[in-house]
Coordinates of C-alpha atoms in Angstrom, one line a residue:
Y1 CA 0.0 0.0 0.0
L2 CA 1.4 3.4 -1.0
I3 CA 0.6 6.3 1.3
D4 CA 1.5 9.8 0.1
F5 CA 1.5 12.9 2.3
T6 CA 2.9 16.4 2.3
I7 CA 4.5 18.7 4.9
Q8 CA 3.7 22.4 4.2
A9 CA 4.1 25.5 6.4
V10 CA 0.8 27.4 6.7
N11 CA 0.6 30.8 8.5
M12 CA 4.2 30.3 9.8
E13 CA 5.6 33.6 8.6
G14 CA 7.8 35.0 11.3
K15 CA 7.8 31.7 13.3
L16 CA 10.2 29.8 11.1
A17 CA 13.5 31.1 10.0
A18 CA 13.6 31.7 6.2
T19 CA 17.0 30.0 6.1
N20 CA 15.6 26.8 7.7
N21 CA 15.3 24.9 4.4
Y22 CA 15.4 21.3 5.7
V23 CA 13.2 19.2 8.0
D24 CA 14.8 16.5 10.2
I25 CA 13.0 13.2 10.3
E26 CA 13.5 10.3 12.7
W27 CA 11.9 6.9 11.8
S28 CA 12.2 3.6 13.7
Q29 CA 10.6 0.2 13.7
R30 CA 11.0 -3.0 15.6
A31 CA 10.5 -5.8 13.1
R32 CA 8.4 -8.7 14.5
Q33 CA 9.4 -12.3 14.0
I34 CA 6.8 -13.9 11.8
E35 CA 8.2 -17.4 11.1
K36 CA 9.4 -20.1 13.6
G37 CA 12.9 -20.1 12.2
Y38 CA 14.6 -17.1 13.8
T39 CA 18.0 -17.6 12.1
Y40 CA 16.7 -17.9 8.6
E41 CA 14.3 -15.1 8.9
N42 CA 17.0 -12.9 10.5
R43 CA 19.2 -13.5 7.5
L44 CA 16.6 -12.1 5.2
A45 CA 15.7 -9.0 7.3
E46 CA 17.9 -6.0 6.4
L47 CA 17.9 -2.2 6.2
T48 CA 18.2 -1.4 2.5
Y49 CA 18.5 2.0 0.9
K50 CA 18.8 3.4 -2.7
I51 CA 21.4 6.0 -3.5
T52 CA 20.0 8.7 -5.9
G53 CA 21.1 8.0 -9.4
E54 CA 22.8 4.7 -8.4
G55 CA 22.0 1.3 -7.0
T56 CA 21.0 0.0 -3.7
D57 CA 23.1 -0.8 -0.6
Y58 CA 22.2 -2.3 2.8
L59 CA 23.4 -2.7 6.3
S60 CA 24.6 -6.1 7.5
A61 CA 21.8 -8.6 8.2
N62 CA 24.0 -10.8 10.4
K63 CA 25.2 -8.3 13.0
N64 CA 24.5 -5.0 14.5
D65 CA 25.4 -2.3 12.0
E66 CA 25.4 1.5 11.7
K67 CA 26.3 3.8 8.9
E68 CA 26.3 7.5 8.0
V69 CA 25.5 7.9 4.4
P70 CA 27.0 11.0 2.7
E71 CA 25.1 10.5 -0.6
R72 CA 21.5 11.6 -1.3
L73 CA 19.0 8.8 -1.0
D74 CA 15.7 8.1 -2.8
W75 CA 14.4 5.7 -0.2
I76 CA 15.1 3.7 2.9
A77 CA 13.5 0.3 3.5
F78 CA 13.1 -1.7 6.7
K79 CA 12.7 -5.1 5.2
N80 CA 11.8 -8.5 6.6
Q81 CA 11.4 -11.9 4.9
F82 CA 8.1 -11.2 3.1
F83 CA 7.2 -7.5 3.7
S84 CA 8.9 -4.1 3.7
S85 CA 8.2 -0.7 5.1
V86 CA 9.7 1.9 2.8
F87 CA 10.0 5.7 3.3
L88 CA 10.4 7.7 0.1
A89 CA 11.0 11.4 -0.6
D90 CA 10.5 13.2 -3.9
A91 CA 13.3 15.7 -2.9
D92 CA 15.7 12.9 -1.6
F93 CA 17.0 12.3 1.9
E94 CA 20.3 13.8 3.0
K95 CA 22.5 13.7 6.1
T96 CA 21.3 10.1 6.8
K97 CA 22.3 8.0 9.8
L98 CA 21.1 4.4 9.6
S99 CA 21.1 1.6 12.3
S100 CA 20.1 -2.0 12.3
K101 CA 20.3 -4.0 15.6
M102 CA 19.6 -7.7 16.0
E103 CA 17.0 -8.6 18.6
T104 CA 17.4 -11.4 21.0
Q105 CA 16.1 -14.8 19.9
G106 CA 12.8 -15.5 21.7
S107 CA 11.9 -11.8 22.1
G108 CA 9.3 -12.0 19.3
Y109 CA 11.3 -9.5 17.2
I110 CA 14.2 -9.9 14.8
K111 CA 15.5 -6.4 14.2
D112 CA 15.4 -2.9 15.6
Y113 CA 15.7 -0.4 12.7
S114 CA 16.2 3.3 12.9
A115 CA 16.9 6.1 10.4
E116 CA 17.7 9.8 10.9
M117 CA 17.6 12.0 7.8
S118 CA 16.8 15.4 6.4
T119 CA 14.8 16.5 3.4
K120 CA 14.1 19.8 1.8
F121 CA 11.4 22.0 3.3
D122 CA 10.0 25.4 2.3
P123 CA 9.4 27.5 5.5
A124 CA 7.4 30.0 3.4
G125 CA 4.9 27.3 2.5
K126 CA 5.0 27.8 -1.3
E127 CA 6.5 24.4 -2.0
P128 CA 5.2 21.3 -0.1
T129 CA 7.5 18.5 0.8
Q130 CA 6.2 15.4 -0.8
L131 CA 6.8 12.1 1.1
F132 CA 5.5 8.5 0.6
F133 CA 5.3 5.3 2.7
Y134 CA 5.1 1.9 1.1
F135 CA 3.9 -0.9 3.3
G136 CA 3.5 -4.2 1.5
P137 CA 4.9 -7.4 0.1
N138 CA 8.3 -8.0 -1.4
H139 CA 6.7 -9.0 -4.6
Y140 CA 8.6 -8.1 -7.8
K141 CA 5.7 -7.3 -10.0
T142 CA 3.9 -5.3 -7.3
L143 CA 7.0 -3.2 -6.6
T144 CA 7.7 -2.7 -10.3
A145 CA 4.1 -1.5 -10.9
L146 CA 4.7 1.4 -8.4
D147 CA 7.0 3.0 -11.1
K148 CA 4.4 3.2 -13.8
G149 CA 3.6 6.8 -14.7
R150 CA 6.5 8.2 -12.7
D151 CA 9.2 10.3 -14.5
E152 CA 11.8 9.4 -11.9
K153 CA 11.8 5.7 -11.1
W154 CA 11.9 4.5 -7.5
E155 CA 13.1 1.0 -8.5
L156 CA 11.6 -0.6 -5.3
N157 CA 11.8 -3.9 -7.1
R158 CA 15.5 -3.9 -6.0
L159 CA 14.2 -5.0 -2.6
V160 CA 13.6 -8.5 -4.1
Y161 CA 16.7 -10.6 -4.2
L162 CA 17.1 -12.2 -7.6
G163 CA 20.5 -13.7 -7.2
W164 CA 24.0 -12.5 -8.2
P165 CA 24.2 -10.0 -11.1
L166 CA 24.5 -12.6 -13.9
I167 CA 21.7 -14.7 -12.5
R168 CA 19.6 -11.6 -11.7
W169 CA 19.7 -10.7 -15.4
I170 CA 18.4 -14.2 -16.4
N171 CA 15.7 -14.1 -13.7

Protein backbone atom coordinates (compact mmCIF):
# COMPACT_ATOMS: atom_id res chain seq x y z
CA TYR A 1 0.00 0.00 0.00
CA LEU A 2 1.37 3.37 -1.00
CA ILE A 3 0.56 6.30 1.26
CA ASP A 4 1.47 9.80 0.13
CA PHE A 5 1.54 12.87 2.33
CA THR A 6 2.93 16.39 2.31
CA ILE A 7 4.48 18.69 4.86
CA GLN A 8 3.74 22.35 4.24
CA ALA A 9 4.10 25.45 6.38
CA VAL A 10 0.82 27.38 6.71
CA ASN A 11 0.63 30.78 8.46
CA MET A 12 4.15 30.30 9.80
CA GLU A 13 5.63 33.59 8.55
CA GLY A 14 7.84 34.99 11.29
CA LYS A 15 7.79 31.74 13.27
CA LEU A 16 10.18 29.76 11.07
CA ALA A 17 13.51 31.15 9.95
CA ALA A 18 13.61 31.71 6.19
CA THR A 19 17.00 29.97 6.14
CA ASN A 20 15.56 26.77 7.65
CA ASN A 21 15.31 24.87 4.35
CA TYR A 22 15.37 21.33 5.74
CA VAL A 23 13.20 19.24 8.03
CA ASP A 24 14.80 16.54 10.19
CA ILE A 25 13.03 13.18 10.35
CA GLU A 26 13.50 10.26 12.72
CA TRP A 27 11.94 6.91 11.80
CA SER A 28 12.21 3.64 13.70
CA GLN A 29 10.62 0.21 13.70
CA ARG A 30 11.01 -3.05 15.60
CA ALA A 31 10.48 -5.82 13.06
CA ARG A 32 8.40 -8.67 14.45
CA GLN A 33 9.44 -12.28 14.03
CA ILE A 34 6.82 -13.88 11.78
CA GLU A 35 8.24 -17.35 11.12
CA LYS A 36 9.38 -20.05 13.57
CA GLY A 37 12.91 -20.11 12.15
CA TYR A 38 14.60 -17.10 13.78
CA THR A 39 18.01 -17.63 12.14
CA TYR A 40 16.71 -17.94 8.59
CA GLU A 41 14.27 -15.05 8.93
CA ASN A 42 16.96 -12.86 10.51
CA ARG A 43 19.23 -13.46 7.51
CA LEU A 44 16.55 -12.07 5.17
CA ALA A 45 15.71 -9.02 7.29
CA GLU A 46 17.85 -6.02 6.44
CA LEU A 47 17.87 -2.25 6.18
CA THR A 48 18.19 -1.40 2.48
CA TYR A 49 18.51 2.03 0.86
CA LYS A 50 18.76 3.43 -2.66
CA ILE A 51 21.38 6.02 -3.49
CA THR A 52 20.03 8.68 -5.87
CA GLY A 53 21.12 7.96 -9.45
CA GLU A 54 22.83 4.72 -8.43
CA GLY A 55 21.98 1.32 -7.02
CA THR A 56 20.96 -0.02 -3.66
CA ASP A 57 23.05 -0.82 -0.61
CA TYR A 58 22.24 -2.30 2.76
CA LEU A 59 23.42 -2.73 6.32
CA SER A 60 24.59 -6.14 7.49
CA ALA A 61 21.81 -8.63 8.16
CA ASN A 62 24.03 -10.83 10.36
CA LYS A 63 25.23 -8.35 12.98
CA ASN A 64 24.50 -4.95 14.49
CA ASP A 65 25.42 -2.28 11.97
CA GLU A 66 25.36 1.52 11.75
CA LYS A 67 26.28 3.84 8.92
CA GLU A 68 26.33 7.53 8.05
CA VAL A 69 25.52 7.87 4.36
CA PRO A 70 26.98 10.99 2.70
CA GLU A 71 25.11 10.47 -0.60
CA ARG A 72 21.54 11.57 -1.27
CA LEU A 73 18.97 8.77 -0.96
CA ASP A 74 15.72 8.12 -2.84
CA TRP A 75 14.36 5.75 -0.21
CA ILE A 76 15.06 3.74 2.93
CA ALA A 77 13.49 0.31 3.52
CA PHE A 78 13.07 -1.68 6.70
CA LYS A 79 12.74 -5.14 5.20
CA ASN A 80 11.84 -8.54 6.59
CA GLN A 81 11.40 -11.88 4.85
CA PHE A 82 8.11 -11.18 3.09
CA PHE A 83 7.23 -7.51 3.65
CA SER A 84 8.88 -4.10 3.66
CA SER A 85 8.22 -0.67 5.11
CA VAL A 86 9.73 1.93 2.79
CA PHE A 87 10.04 5.70 3.33
CA LEU A 88 10.42 7.71 0.10
CA ALA A 89 11.03 11.40 -0.57
CA ASP A 90 10.53 13.24 -3.85
CA ALA A 91 13.33 15.67 -2.91
CA ASP A 92 15.65 12.90 -1.60
CA PHE A 93 17.00 12.33 1.89
CA GLU A 94 20.29 13.84 3.05
CA LYS A 95 22.53 13.67 6.14
CA THR A 96 21.33 10.13 6.78
CA LYS A 97 22.27 7.97 9.77
CA LEU A 98 21.09 4.36 9.64
CA SER A 99 21.08 1.65 12.29
CA SER A 100 20.09 -2.02 12.32
CA LYS A 101 20.34 -3.98 15.57
CA MET A 102 19.59 -7.66 16.02
CA GLU A 103 16.98 -8.57 18.61
CA THR A 104 17.40 -11.45 21.05
CA GLN A 105 16.07 -14.79 19.89
CA GLY A 106 12.78 -15.53 21.66
CA SER A 107 11.88 -11.83 22.08
CA GLY A 108 9.28 -11.96 19.30
CA TYR A 109 11.32 -9.48 17.23
CA ILE A 110 14.16 -9.92 14.77
CA LYS A 111 15.51 -6.39 14.16
CA ASP A 112 15.38 -2.90 15.60
CA TYR A 113 15.74 -0.42 12.73
CA SER A 114 16.23 3.34 12.91
CA ALA A 115 16.95 6.14 10.44
CA GLU A 116 17.67 9.83 10.92
CA MET A 117 17.59 12.00 7.82
CA SER A 118 16.80 15.43 6.44
CA THR A 119 14.81 16.48 3.40
CA LYS A 120 14.06 19.82 1.75
CA PHE A 121 11.43 22.04 3.33
CA ASP A 122 10.05 25.44 2.33
CA PRO A 123 9.43 27.53 5.48
CA ALA A 124 7.41 30.03 3.41
CA GLY A 125 4.92 27.30 2.52
CA LYS A 126 5.03 27.81 -1.25
CA GLU A 127 6.49 24.37 -2.03
CA PRO A 128 5.15 21.34 -0.13
CA THR A 129 7.52 18.54 0.85
CA GLN A 130 6.18 15.38 -0.81
CA LEU A 131 6.78 12.11 1.06
CA PHE A 132 5.53 8.53 0.65
CA PHE A 133 5.33 5.32 2.66
CA TYR A 134 5.08 1.90 1.07
CA PHE A 135 3.88 -0.92 3.31
CA GLY A 136 3.53 -4.19 1.47
CA PRO A 137 4.91 -7.44 0.13
CA ASN A 138 8.34 -7.96 -1.39
CA HIS A 139 6.69 -9.03 -4.64
CA TYR A 140 8.63 -8.10 -7.78
CA LYS A 141 5.66 -7.27 -10.02
CA THR A 142 3.89 -5.28 -7.29
CA LEU A 143 7.00 -3.21 -6.60
CA THR A 144 7.68 -2.68 -10.32
CA ALA A 145 4.10 -1.45 -10.86
CA LEU A 146 4.72 1.45 -8.44
CA ASP A 147 7.02 3.05 -11.06
CA LYS A 148 4.35 3.21 -13.77
CA GLY A 149 3.59 6.80 -14.70
CA ARG A 150 6.52 8.23 -12.75
CA ASP A 151 9.22 10.28 -14.49
CA GLU A 152 11.82 9.37 -11.86
CA LYS A 153 11.75 5.67 -11.11
CA TRP A 154 11.93 4.48 -7.50
CA GLU A 155 13.10 0.98 -8.46
CA LEU A 156 11.60 -0.59 -5.34
CA ASN A 157 11.79 -3.95 -7.13
CA ARG A 158 15.45 -3.94 -6.04
CA LEU A 159 14.17 -5.04 -2.64
CA VAL A 160 13.57 -8.49 -4.15
CA TYR A 161 16.73 -10.58 -4.20
CA LEU A 162 17.07 -12.19 -7.63
CA GLY A 163 20.55 -13.65 -7.23
CA TRP A 164 24.00 -12.52 -8.23
CA PRO A 165 24.24 -10.00 -11.13
CA LEU A 166 24.51 -12.62 -13.91
CA ILE A 167 21.68 -14.72 -12.47
CA ARG A 168 19.59 -11.60 -11.74
CA TRP A 169 19.68 -10.71 -15.44
CA ILE A 170 18.39 -14.20 -16.35
CA ASN A 171 15.68 -14.12 -13.67
